[in-house]
Coordinates of C-alpha atoms and ligand atoms in Angstrom, one line a residue:
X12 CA 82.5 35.0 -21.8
X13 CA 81.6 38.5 -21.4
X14 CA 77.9 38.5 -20.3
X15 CA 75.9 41.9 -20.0
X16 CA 72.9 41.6 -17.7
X17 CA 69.7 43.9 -18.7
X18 CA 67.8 43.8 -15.4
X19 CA 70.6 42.5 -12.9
X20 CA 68.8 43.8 -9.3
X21 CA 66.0 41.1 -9.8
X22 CA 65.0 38.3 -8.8
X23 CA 66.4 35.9 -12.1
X24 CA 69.0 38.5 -13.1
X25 CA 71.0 39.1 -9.7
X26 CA 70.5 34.9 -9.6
X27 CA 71.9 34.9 -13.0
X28 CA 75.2 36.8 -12.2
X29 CA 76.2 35.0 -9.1
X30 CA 76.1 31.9 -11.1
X31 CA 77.9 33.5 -13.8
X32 CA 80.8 34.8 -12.2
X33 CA 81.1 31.9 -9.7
X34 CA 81.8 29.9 -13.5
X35 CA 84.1 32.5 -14.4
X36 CA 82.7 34.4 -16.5
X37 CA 82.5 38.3 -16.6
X38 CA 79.6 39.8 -15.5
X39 CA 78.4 43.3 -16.1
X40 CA 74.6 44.3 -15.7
X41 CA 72.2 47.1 -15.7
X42 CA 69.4 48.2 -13.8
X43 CA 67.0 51.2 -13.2
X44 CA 65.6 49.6 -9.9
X45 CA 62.3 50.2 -10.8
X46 CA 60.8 47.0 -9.4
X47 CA 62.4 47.7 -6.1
X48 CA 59.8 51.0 -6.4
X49 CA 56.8 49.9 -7.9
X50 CA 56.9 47.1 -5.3
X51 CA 57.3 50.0 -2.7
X52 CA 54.3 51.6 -4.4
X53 CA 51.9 49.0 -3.5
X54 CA 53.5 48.6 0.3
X55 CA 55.5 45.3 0.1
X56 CA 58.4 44.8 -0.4
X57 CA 61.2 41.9 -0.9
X58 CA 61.1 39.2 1.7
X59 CA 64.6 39.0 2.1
X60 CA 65.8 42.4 2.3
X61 CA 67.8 43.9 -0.2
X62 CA 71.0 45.7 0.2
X63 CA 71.9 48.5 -2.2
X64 CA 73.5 47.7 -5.8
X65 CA 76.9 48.5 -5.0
X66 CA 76.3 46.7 -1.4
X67 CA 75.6 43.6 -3.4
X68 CA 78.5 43.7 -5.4
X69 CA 81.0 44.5 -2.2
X70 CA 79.5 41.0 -0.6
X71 CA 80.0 39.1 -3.8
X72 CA 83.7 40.6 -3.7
X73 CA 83.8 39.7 -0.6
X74 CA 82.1 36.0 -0.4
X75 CA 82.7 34.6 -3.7
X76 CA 86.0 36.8 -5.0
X77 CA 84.5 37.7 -8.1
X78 CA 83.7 41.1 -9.4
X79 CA 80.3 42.2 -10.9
X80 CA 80.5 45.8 -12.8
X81 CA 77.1 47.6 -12.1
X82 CA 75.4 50.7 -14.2
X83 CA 72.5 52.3 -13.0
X84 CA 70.6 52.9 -15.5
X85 CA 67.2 52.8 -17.8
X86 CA 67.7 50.7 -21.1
X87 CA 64.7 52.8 -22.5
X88 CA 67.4 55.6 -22.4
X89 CA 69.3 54.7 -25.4
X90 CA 72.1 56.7 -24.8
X91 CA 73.0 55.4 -21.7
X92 CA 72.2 51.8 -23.1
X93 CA 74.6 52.6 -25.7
X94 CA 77.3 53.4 -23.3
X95 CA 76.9 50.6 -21.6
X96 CA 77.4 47.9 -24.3
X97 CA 80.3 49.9 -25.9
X98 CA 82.0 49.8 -22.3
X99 CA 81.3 45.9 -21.6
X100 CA 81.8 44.8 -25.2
X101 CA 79.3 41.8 -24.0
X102 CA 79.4 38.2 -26.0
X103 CA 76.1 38.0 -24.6
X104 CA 73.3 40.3 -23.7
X105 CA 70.6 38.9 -21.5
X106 CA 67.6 40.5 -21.0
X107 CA 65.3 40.5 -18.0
X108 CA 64.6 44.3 -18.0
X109 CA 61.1 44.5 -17.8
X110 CA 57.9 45.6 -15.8
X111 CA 57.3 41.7 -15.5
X112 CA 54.0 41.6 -13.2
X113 CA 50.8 40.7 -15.3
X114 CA 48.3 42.4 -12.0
X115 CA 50.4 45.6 -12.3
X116 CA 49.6 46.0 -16.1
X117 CA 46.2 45.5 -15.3
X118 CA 45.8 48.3 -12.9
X119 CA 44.7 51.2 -14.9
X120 CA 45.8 52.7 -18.4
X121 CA 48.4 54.1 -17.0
X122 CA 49.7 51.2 -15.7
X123 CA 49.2 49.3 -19.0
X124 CA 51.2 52.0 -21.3
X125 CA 53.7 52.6 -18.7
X126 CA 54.4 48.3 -19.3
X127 CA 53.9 47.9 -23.2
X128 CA 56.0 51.7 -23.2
X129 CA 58.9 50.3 -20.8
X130 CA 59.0 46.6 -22.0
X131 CA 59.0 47.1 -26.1
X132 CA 61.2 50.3 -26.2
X133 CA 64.1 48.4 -24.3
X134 CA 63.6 45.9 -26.9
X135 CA 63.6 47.9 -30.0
X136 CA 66.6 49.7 -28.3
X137 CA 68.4 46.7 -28.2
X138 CA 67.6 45.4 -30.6
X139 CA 69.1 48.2 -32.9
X140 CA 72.4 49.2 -30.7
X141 CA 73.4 45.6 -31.2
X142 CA 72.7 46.2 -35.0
X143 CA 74.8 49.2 -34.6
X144 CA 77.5 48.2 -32.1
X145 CA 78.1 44.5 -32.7
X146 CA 75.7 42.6 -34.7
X147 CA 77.7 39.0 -33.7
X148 CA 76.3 39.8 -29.9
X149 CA 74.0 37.2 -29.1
X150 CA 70.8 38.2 -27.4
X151 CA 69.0 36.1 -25.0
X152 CA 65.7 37.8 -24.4
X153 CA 63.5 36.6 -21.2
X154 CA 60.0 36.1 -22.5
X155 CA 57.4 33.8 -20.8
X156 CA 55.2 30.4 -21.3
X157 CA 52.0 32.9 -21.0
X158 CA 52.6 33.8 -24.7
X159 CA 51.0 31.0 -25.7
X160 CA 47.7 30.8 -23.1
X161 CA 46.2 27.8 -22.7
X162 CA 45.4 26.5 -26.3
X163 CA 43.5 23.3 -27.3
X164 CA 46.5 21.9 -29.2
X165 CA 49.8 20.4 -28.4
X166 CA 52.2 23.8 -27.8
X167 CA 55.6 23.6 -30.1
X168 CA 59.1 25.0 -29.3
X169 CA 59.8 26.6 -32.0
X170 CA 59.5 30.0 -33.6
X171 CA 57.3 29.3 -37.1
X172 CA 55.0 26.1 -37.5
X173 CA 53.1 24.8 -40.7
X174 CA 49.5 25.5 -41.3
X175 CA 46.8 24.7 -43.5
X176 CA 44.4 27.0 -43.4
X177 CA 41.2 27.2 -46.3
X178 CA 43.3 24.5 -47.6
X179 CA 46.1 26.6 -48.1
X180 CA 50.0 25.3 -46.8
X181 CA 51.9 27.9 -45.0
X182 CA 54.5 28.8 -42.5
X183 CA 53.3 30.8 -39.8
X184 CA 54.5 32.4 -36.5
X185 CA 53.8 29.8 -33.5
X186 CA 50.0 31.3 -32.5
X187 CA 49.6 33.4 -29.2
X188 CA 48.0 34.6 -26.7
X189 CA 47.8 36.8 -23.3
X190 CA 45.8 36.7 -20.4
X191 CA 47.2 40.4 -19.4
X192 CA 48.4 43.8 -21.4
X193 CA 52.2 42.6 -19.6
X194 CA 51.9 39.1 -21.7
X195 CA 50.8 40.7 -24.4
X196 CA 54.0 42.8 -24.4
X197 CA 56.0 40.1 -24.3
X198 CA 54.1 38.4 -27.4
X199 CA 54.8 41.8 -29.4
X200 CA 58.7 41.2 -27.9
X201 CA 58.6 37.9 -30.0
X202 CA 57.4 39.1 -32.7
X203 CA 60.0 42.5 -32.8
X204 CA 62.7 39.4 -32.4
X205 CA 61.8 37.4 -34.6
X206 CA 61.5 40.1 -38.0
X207 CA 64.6 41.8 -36.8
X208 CA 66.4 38.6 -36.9
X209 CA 65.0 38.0 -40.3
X210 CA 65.6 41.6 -41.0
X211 CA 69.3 42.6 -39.7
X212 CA 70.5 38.5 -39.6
X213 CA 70.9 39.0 -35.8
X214 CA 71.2 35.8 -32.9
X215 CA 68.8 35.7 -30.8
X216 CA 67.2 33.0 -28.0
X217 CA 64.3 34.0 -27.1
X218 CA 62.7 32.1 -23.8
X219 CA 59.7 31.3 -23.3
X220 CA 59.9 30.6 -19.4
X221 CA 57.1 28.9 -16.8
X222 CA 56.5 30.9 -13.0
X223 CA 59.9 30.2 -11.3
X224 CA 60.0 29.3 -7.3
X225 CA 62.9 29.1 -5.2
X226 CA 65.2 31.1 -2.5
X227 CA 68.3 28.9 -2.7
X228 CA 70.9 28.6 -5.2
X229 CA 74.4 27.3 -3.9
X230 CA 76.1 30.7 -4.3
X231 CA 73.8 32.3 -1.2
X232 CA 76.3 31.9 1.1
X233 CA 75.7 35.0 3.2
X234 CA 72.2 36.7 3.6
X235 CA 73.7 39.7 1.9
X236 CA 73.9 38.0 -1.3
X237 CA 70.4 36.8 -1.7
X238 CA 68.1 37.4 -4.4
X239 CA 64.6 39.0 -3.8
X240 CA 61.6 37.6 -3.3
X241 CA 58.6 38.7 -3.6
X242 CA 55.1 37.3 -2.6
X243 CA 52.1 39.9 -3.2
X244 CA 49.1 39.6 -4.6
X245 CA 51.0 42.0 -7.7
X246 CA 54.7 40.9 -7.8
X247 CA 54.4 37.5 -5.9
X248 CA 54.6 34.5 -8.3
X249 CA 52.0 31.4 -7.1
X250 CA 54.2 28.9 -5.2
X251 CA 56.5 32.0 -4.0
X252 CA 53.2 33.0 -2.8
X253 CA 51.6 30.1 -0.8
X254 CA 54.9 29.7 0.7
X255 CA 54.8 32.9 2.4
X256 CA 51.1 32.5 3.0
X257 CA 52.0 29.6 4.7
X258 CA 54.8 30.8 6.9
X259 CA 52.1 33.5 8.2
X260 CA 49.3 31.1 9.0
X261 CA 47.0 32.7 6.4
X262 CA 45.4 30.1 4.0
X263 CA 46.7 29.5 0.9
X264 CA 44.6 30.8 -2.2
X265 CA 43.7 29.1 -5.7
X266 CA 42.1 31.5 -7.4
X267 CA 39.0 30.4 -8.9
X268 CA 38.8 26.5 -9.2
X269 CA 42.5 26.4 -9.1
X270 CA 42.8 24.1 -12.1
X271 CA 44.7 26.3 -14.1
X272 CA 47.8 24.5 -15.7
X273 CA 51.4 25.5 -16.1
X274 CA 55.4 24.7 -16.3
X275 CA 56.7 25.9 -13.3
X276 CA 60.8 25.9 -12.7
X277 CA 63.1 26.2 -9.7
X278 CA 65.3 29.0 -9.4
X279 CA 68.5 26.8 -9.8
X280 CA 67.0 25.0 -12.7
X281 CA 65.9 28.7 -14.2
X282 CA 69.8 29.6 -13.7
X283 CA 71.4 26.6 -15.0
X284 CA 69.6 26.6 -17.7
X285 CA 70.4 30.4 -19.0
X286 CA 74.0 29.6 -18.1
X287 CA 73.8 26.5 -20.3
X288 CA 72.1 28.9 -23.6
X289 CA 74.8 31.1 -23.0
X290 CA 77.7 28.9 -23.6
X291 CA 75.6 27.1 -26.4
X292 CA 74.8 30.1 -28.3
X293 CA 72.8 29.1 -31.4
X294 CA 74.2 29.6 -34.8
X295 CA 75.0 33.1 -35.8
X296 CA 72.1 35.0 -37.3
X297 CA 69.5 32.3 -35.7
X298 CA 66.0 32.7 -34.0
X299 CA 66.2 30.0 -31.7
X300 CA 62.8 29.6 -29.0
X301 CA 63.5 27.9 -25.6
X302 CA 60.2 26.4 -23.6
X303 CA 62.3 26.5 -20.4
X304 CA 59.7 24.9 -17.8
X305 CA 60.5 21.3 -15.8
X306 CA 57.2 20.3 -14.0
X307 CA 53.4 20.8 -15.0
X308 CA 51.3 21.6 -12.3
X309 CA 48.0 22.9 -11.2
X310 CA 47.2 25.3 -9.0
X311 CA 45.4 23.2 -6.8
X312 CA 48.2 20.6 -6.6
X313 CA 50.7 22.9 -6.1
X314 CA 48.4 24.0 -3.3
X315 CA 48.6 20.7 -1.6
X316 CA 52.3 20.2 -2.2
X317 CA 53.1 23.5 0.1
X318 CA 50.1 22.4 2.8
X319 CA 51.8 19.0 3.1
X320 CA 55.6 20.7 3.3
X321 CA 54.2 23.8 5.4
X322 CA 52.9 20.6 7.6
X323 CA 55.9 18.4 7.9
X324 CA 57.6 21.5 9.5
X325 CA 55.1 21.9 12.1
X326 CA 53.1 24.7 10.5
X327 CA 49.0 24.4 10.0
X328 CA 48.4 25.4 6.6
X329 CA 44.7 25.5 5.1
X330 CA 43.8 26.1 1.7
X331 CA 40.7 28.2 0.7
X332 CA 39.3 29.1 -2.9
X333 CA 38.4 32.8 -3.7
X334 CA 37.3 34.5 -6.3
X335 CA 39.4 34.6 -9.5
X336 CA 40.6 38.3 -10.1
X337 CA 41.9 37.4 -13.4
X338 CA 40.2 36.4 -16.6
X339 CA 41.7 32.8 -17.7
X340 CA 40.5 29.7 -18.1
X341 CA 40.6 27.4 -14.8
X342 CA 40.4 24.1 -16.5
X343 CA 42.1 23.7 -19.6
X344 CA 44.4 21.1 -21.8
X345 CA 48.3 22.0 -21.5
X346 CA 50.8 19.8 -23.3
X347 CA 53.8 22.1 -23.6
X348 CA 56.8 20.6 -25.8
X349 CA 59.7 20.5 -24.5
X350 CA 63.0 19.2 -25.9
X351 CA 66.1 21.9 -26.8
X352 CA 67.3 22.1 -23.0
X353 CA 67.8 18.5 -23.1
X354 CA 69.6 18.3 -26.2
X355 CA 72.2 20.6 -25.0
X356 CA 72.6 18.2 -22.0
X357 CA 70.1 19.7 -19.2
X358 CA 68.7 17.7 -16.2
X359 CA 66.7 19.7 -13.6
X360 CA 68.2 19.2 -10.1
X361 CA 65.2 20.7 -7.5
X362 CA 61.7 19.6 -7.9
X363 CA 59.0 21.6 -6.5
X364 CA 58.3 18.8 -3.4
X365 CA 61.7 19.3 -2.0
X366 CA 62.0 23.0 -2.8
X367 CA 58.5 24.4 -1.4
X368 CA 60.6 23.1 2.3
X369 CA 63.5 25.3 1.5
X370 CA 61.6 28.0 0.7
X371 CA 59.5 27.3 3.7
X372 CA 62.9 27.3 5.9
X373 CA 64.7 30.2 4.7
X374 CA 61.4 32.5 5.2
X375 CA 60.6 31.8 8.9
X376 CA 63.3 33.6 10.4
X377 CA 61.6 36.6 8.3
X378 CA 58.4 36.1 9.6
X379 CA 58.2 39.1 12.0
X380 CA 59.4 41.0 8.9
X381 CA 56.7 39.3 6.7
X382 CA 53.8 40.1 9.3
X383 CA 54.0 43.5 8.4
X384 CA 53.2 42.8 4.6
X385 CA 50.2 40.4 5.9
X386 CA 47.3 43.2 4.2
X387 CA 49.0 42.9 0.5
X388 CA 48.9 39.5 0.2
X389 CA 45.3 38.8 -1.2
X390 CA 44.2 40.0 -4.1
X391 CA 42.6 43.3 -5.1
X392 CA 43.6 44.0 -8.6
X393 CA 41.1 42.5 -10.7
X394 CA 40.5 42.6 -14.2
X395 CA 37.3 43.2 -15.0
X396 CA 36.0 46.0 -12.8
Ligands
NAD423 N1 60.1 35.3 -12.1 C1 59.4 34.5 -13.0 O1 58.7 33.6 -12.5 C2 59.5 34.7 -14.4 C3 58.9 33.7 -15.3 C4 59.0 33.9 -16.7 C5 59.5 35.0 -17.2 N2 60.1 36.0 -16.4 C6 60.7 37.1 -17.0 O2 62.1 37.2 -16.5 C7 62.5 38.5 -16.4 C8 63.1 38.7 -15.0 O3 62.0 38.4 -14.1 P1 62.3 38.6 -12.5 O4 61.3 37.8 -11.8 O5 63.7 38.6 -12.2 O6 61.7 40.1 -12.4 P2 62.3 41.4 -11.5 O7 61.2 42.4 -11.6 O8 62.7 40.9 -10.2 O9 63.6 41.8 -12.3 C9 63.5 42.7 -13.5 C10 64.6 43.7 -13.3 O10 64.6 44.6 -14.4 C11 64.7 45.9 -14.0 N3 64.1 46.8 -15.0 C12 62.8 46.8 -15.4 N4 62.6 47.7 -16.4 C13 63.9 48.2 -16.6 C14 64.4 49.2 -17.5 N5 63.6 49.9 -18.4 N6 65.7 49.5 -17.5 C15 66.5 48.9 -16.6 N7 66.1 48.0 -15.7 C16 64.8 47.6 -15.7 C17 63.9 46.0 -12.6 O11 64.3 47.0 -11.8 C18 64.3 44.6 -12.1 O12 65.4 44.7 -11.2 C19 61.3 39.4 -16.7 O13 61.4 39.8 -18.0 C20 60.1 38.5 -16.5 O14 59.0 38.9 -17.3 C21 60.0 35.8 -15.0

């Protein structure tokens, strides 16, 4: 298949394409590195570091004989976005371009319309140049499990559920809710998805995805072909987080009583499973939502499953609570369903025990790099101040 990736420098999307074109598919993808500055802009950076676009796509010539086409470019610049599907002539569009770091919206206002600004104007530009260009394109659009929050009730996978409400019957869109102004963009995604496809008949999967961890997928064959990683208190994800924590001998840090709840996936299962919704499109002119997640784990546990990995490899890893930056609840029901990736045939391959140690592995010779990152690791942007 052609597959066009929105977002390719990151973390899932540059994971994404190695898997892609080592399956044989053809890969184009688009990015405007802006992660690679805003991550600059609060003085970290990736802990594996990252050699330029066309860099990457020389190694992956070079290691796994398959080529990647990369554009540089904004997809809030419709224009150029245009150009870019017209050239590819994509079966598939995947999404991932988006300011995707819930402390960073929280920063200031300018921080908070620069993410609601960059994340629902690539959507509504999508949205309509597939209209426009090729309406069969299917669009897989990366949202997140924090569209729902933490609710009292069981949470479906699926776009519309039945209510009764004043004893009324009706269909209505699968409630949500954000902890941050980045979540909440991706809840207004959703919703933009869900009435164009009603509007313009157009396909769509749209994912609702737990915190991914990982630094290995098979295709790494050469450190110039890894993916970034990052681990501050911004951009860093939690069990990306206390891995690196761990590596430098700093405690690892639950916020608040560390009881908050979630689906958490590796990066292989994160891959494997996109690669699996894009050869299984769903029906033309279908809304289809994913809950792509494998385990559910607390904070706190998750805590204790690095300590005791950090500890098997020798390290001495303590954990200590501090103070919650973030408004959410820290003890809370969670029953996620969970059921399409397994109908198309899905079994995860990395759990989170096992992984944590090869995360843990591949980051130690980076420690002297890591050092240097040390002072950006706890957390400072706070929601309430
Ligand atoms: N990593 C996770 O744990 C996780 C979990 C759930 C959902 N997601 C979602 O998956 C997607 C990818 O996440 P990631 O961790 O790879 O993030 P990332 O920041 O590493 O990758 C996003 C990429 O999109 C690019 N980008 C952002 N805005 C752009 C624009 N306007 N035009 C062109 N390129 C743009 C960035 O430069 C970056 O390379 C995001 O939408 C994120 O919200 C991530």
């Amino acid at each position: 298949m052609r597959v066009l990736i929105l977002g390719i420098d990151g973390y899932l999307g540059w994971a994404l394409a190695l898997r892609l074109v080592s399956k044989n598919h053809e890969v184009y993808g688009m990015d405007n590195l802006s992660t690679r500055k805003a991550v600059e802009e609060i003085g970290s950076d990736s802990a594996f570091p990252l050699p330029a676009p066309e860099e990457r796509v020389n190694a992956v010539k070079k290691y796994l004989d398959a080529d990647i086409k990369f554009y540089k470019g904004d997809i809030t610049d419709k224009e150029k976005l245009k150009e870019v599907i017209k050239e590819s002539k994509p079966d598939v569009i995947v999404d991932f371009a988006e300011q995707r770091s819930a402390p960073y919206s929280m920063k200031d206002l300018d921080h908070a319309i620069y993410t609601i600004n960059n994340n629902l104007d690539g959507t509504l530009n999508l949205i309509y140049l597939v209209k426009e260009i090729d309406p069969s394109i299917h669009i897989l659009k990366m949202g997140t499990m924090g569209e729902y929050g933490t609710p009292n009730f069981d949470i479906p996978e699926s776009a519309f559920i039945e209510a009764i409400i004043n004893g009324k019957k009706d269909k209505i869109f699968t409630p949500r809710w954000g902890g941050s102004i980045y979540h909440f963009s991706k809840i207004f995604d959703s919703y933009l998805l869900a009435y164009f496809n009603q509007l313009f008949g157009l396909t769509i999967t749209d994912i609702m995805q737990g915190p991914v961890y990982g630094s290995r997928i098979p295709e790494i064959v050469n450190e110039s072909l890894r993916t970034r990683f990052d681990f501050d208190e911004v951009w860093g994800t939690v069990v990306n987080r206390f891995c690196v924590e761990a590596v430098l001998g700093l405690p690892l840090t639950p916020y608040g009583k560390g009881g908050q709840t979630r689906g958490f996936i590796s990066l292989e299962d994160s891959v494997e499973a996109l690669r699996l919704l894009i050869e299984h499109p769903p029906k033309q002119g279908e809304y289809r939502v994913v809950n792509q997640f494998m385990e559910i784990h607390s904070v706190n546990e998750i805590a204790q499953i690095v300590k005791e990995a950090g500890e098997e490899l020798g390290l001495h890893v303590e954990i200590k609570h501090v103070e919650n930056p973030r408004v959410e609840a820290e003890e809370h029901y969670y029953n996620p369903e969970r059921r399409i990736l397994e109908s198309l045939g899905f079994t995860p391959k990395r759990f989170m025990r096992e992984e944590v140690k090869n995360i843990i592995e591949d980051l130690l010779p980076y420690k002297e790099r890591l050092e240097r990152f040390k002072d950006v690791i706890m957390p400072k942007t706070k929601w309430r101040k």
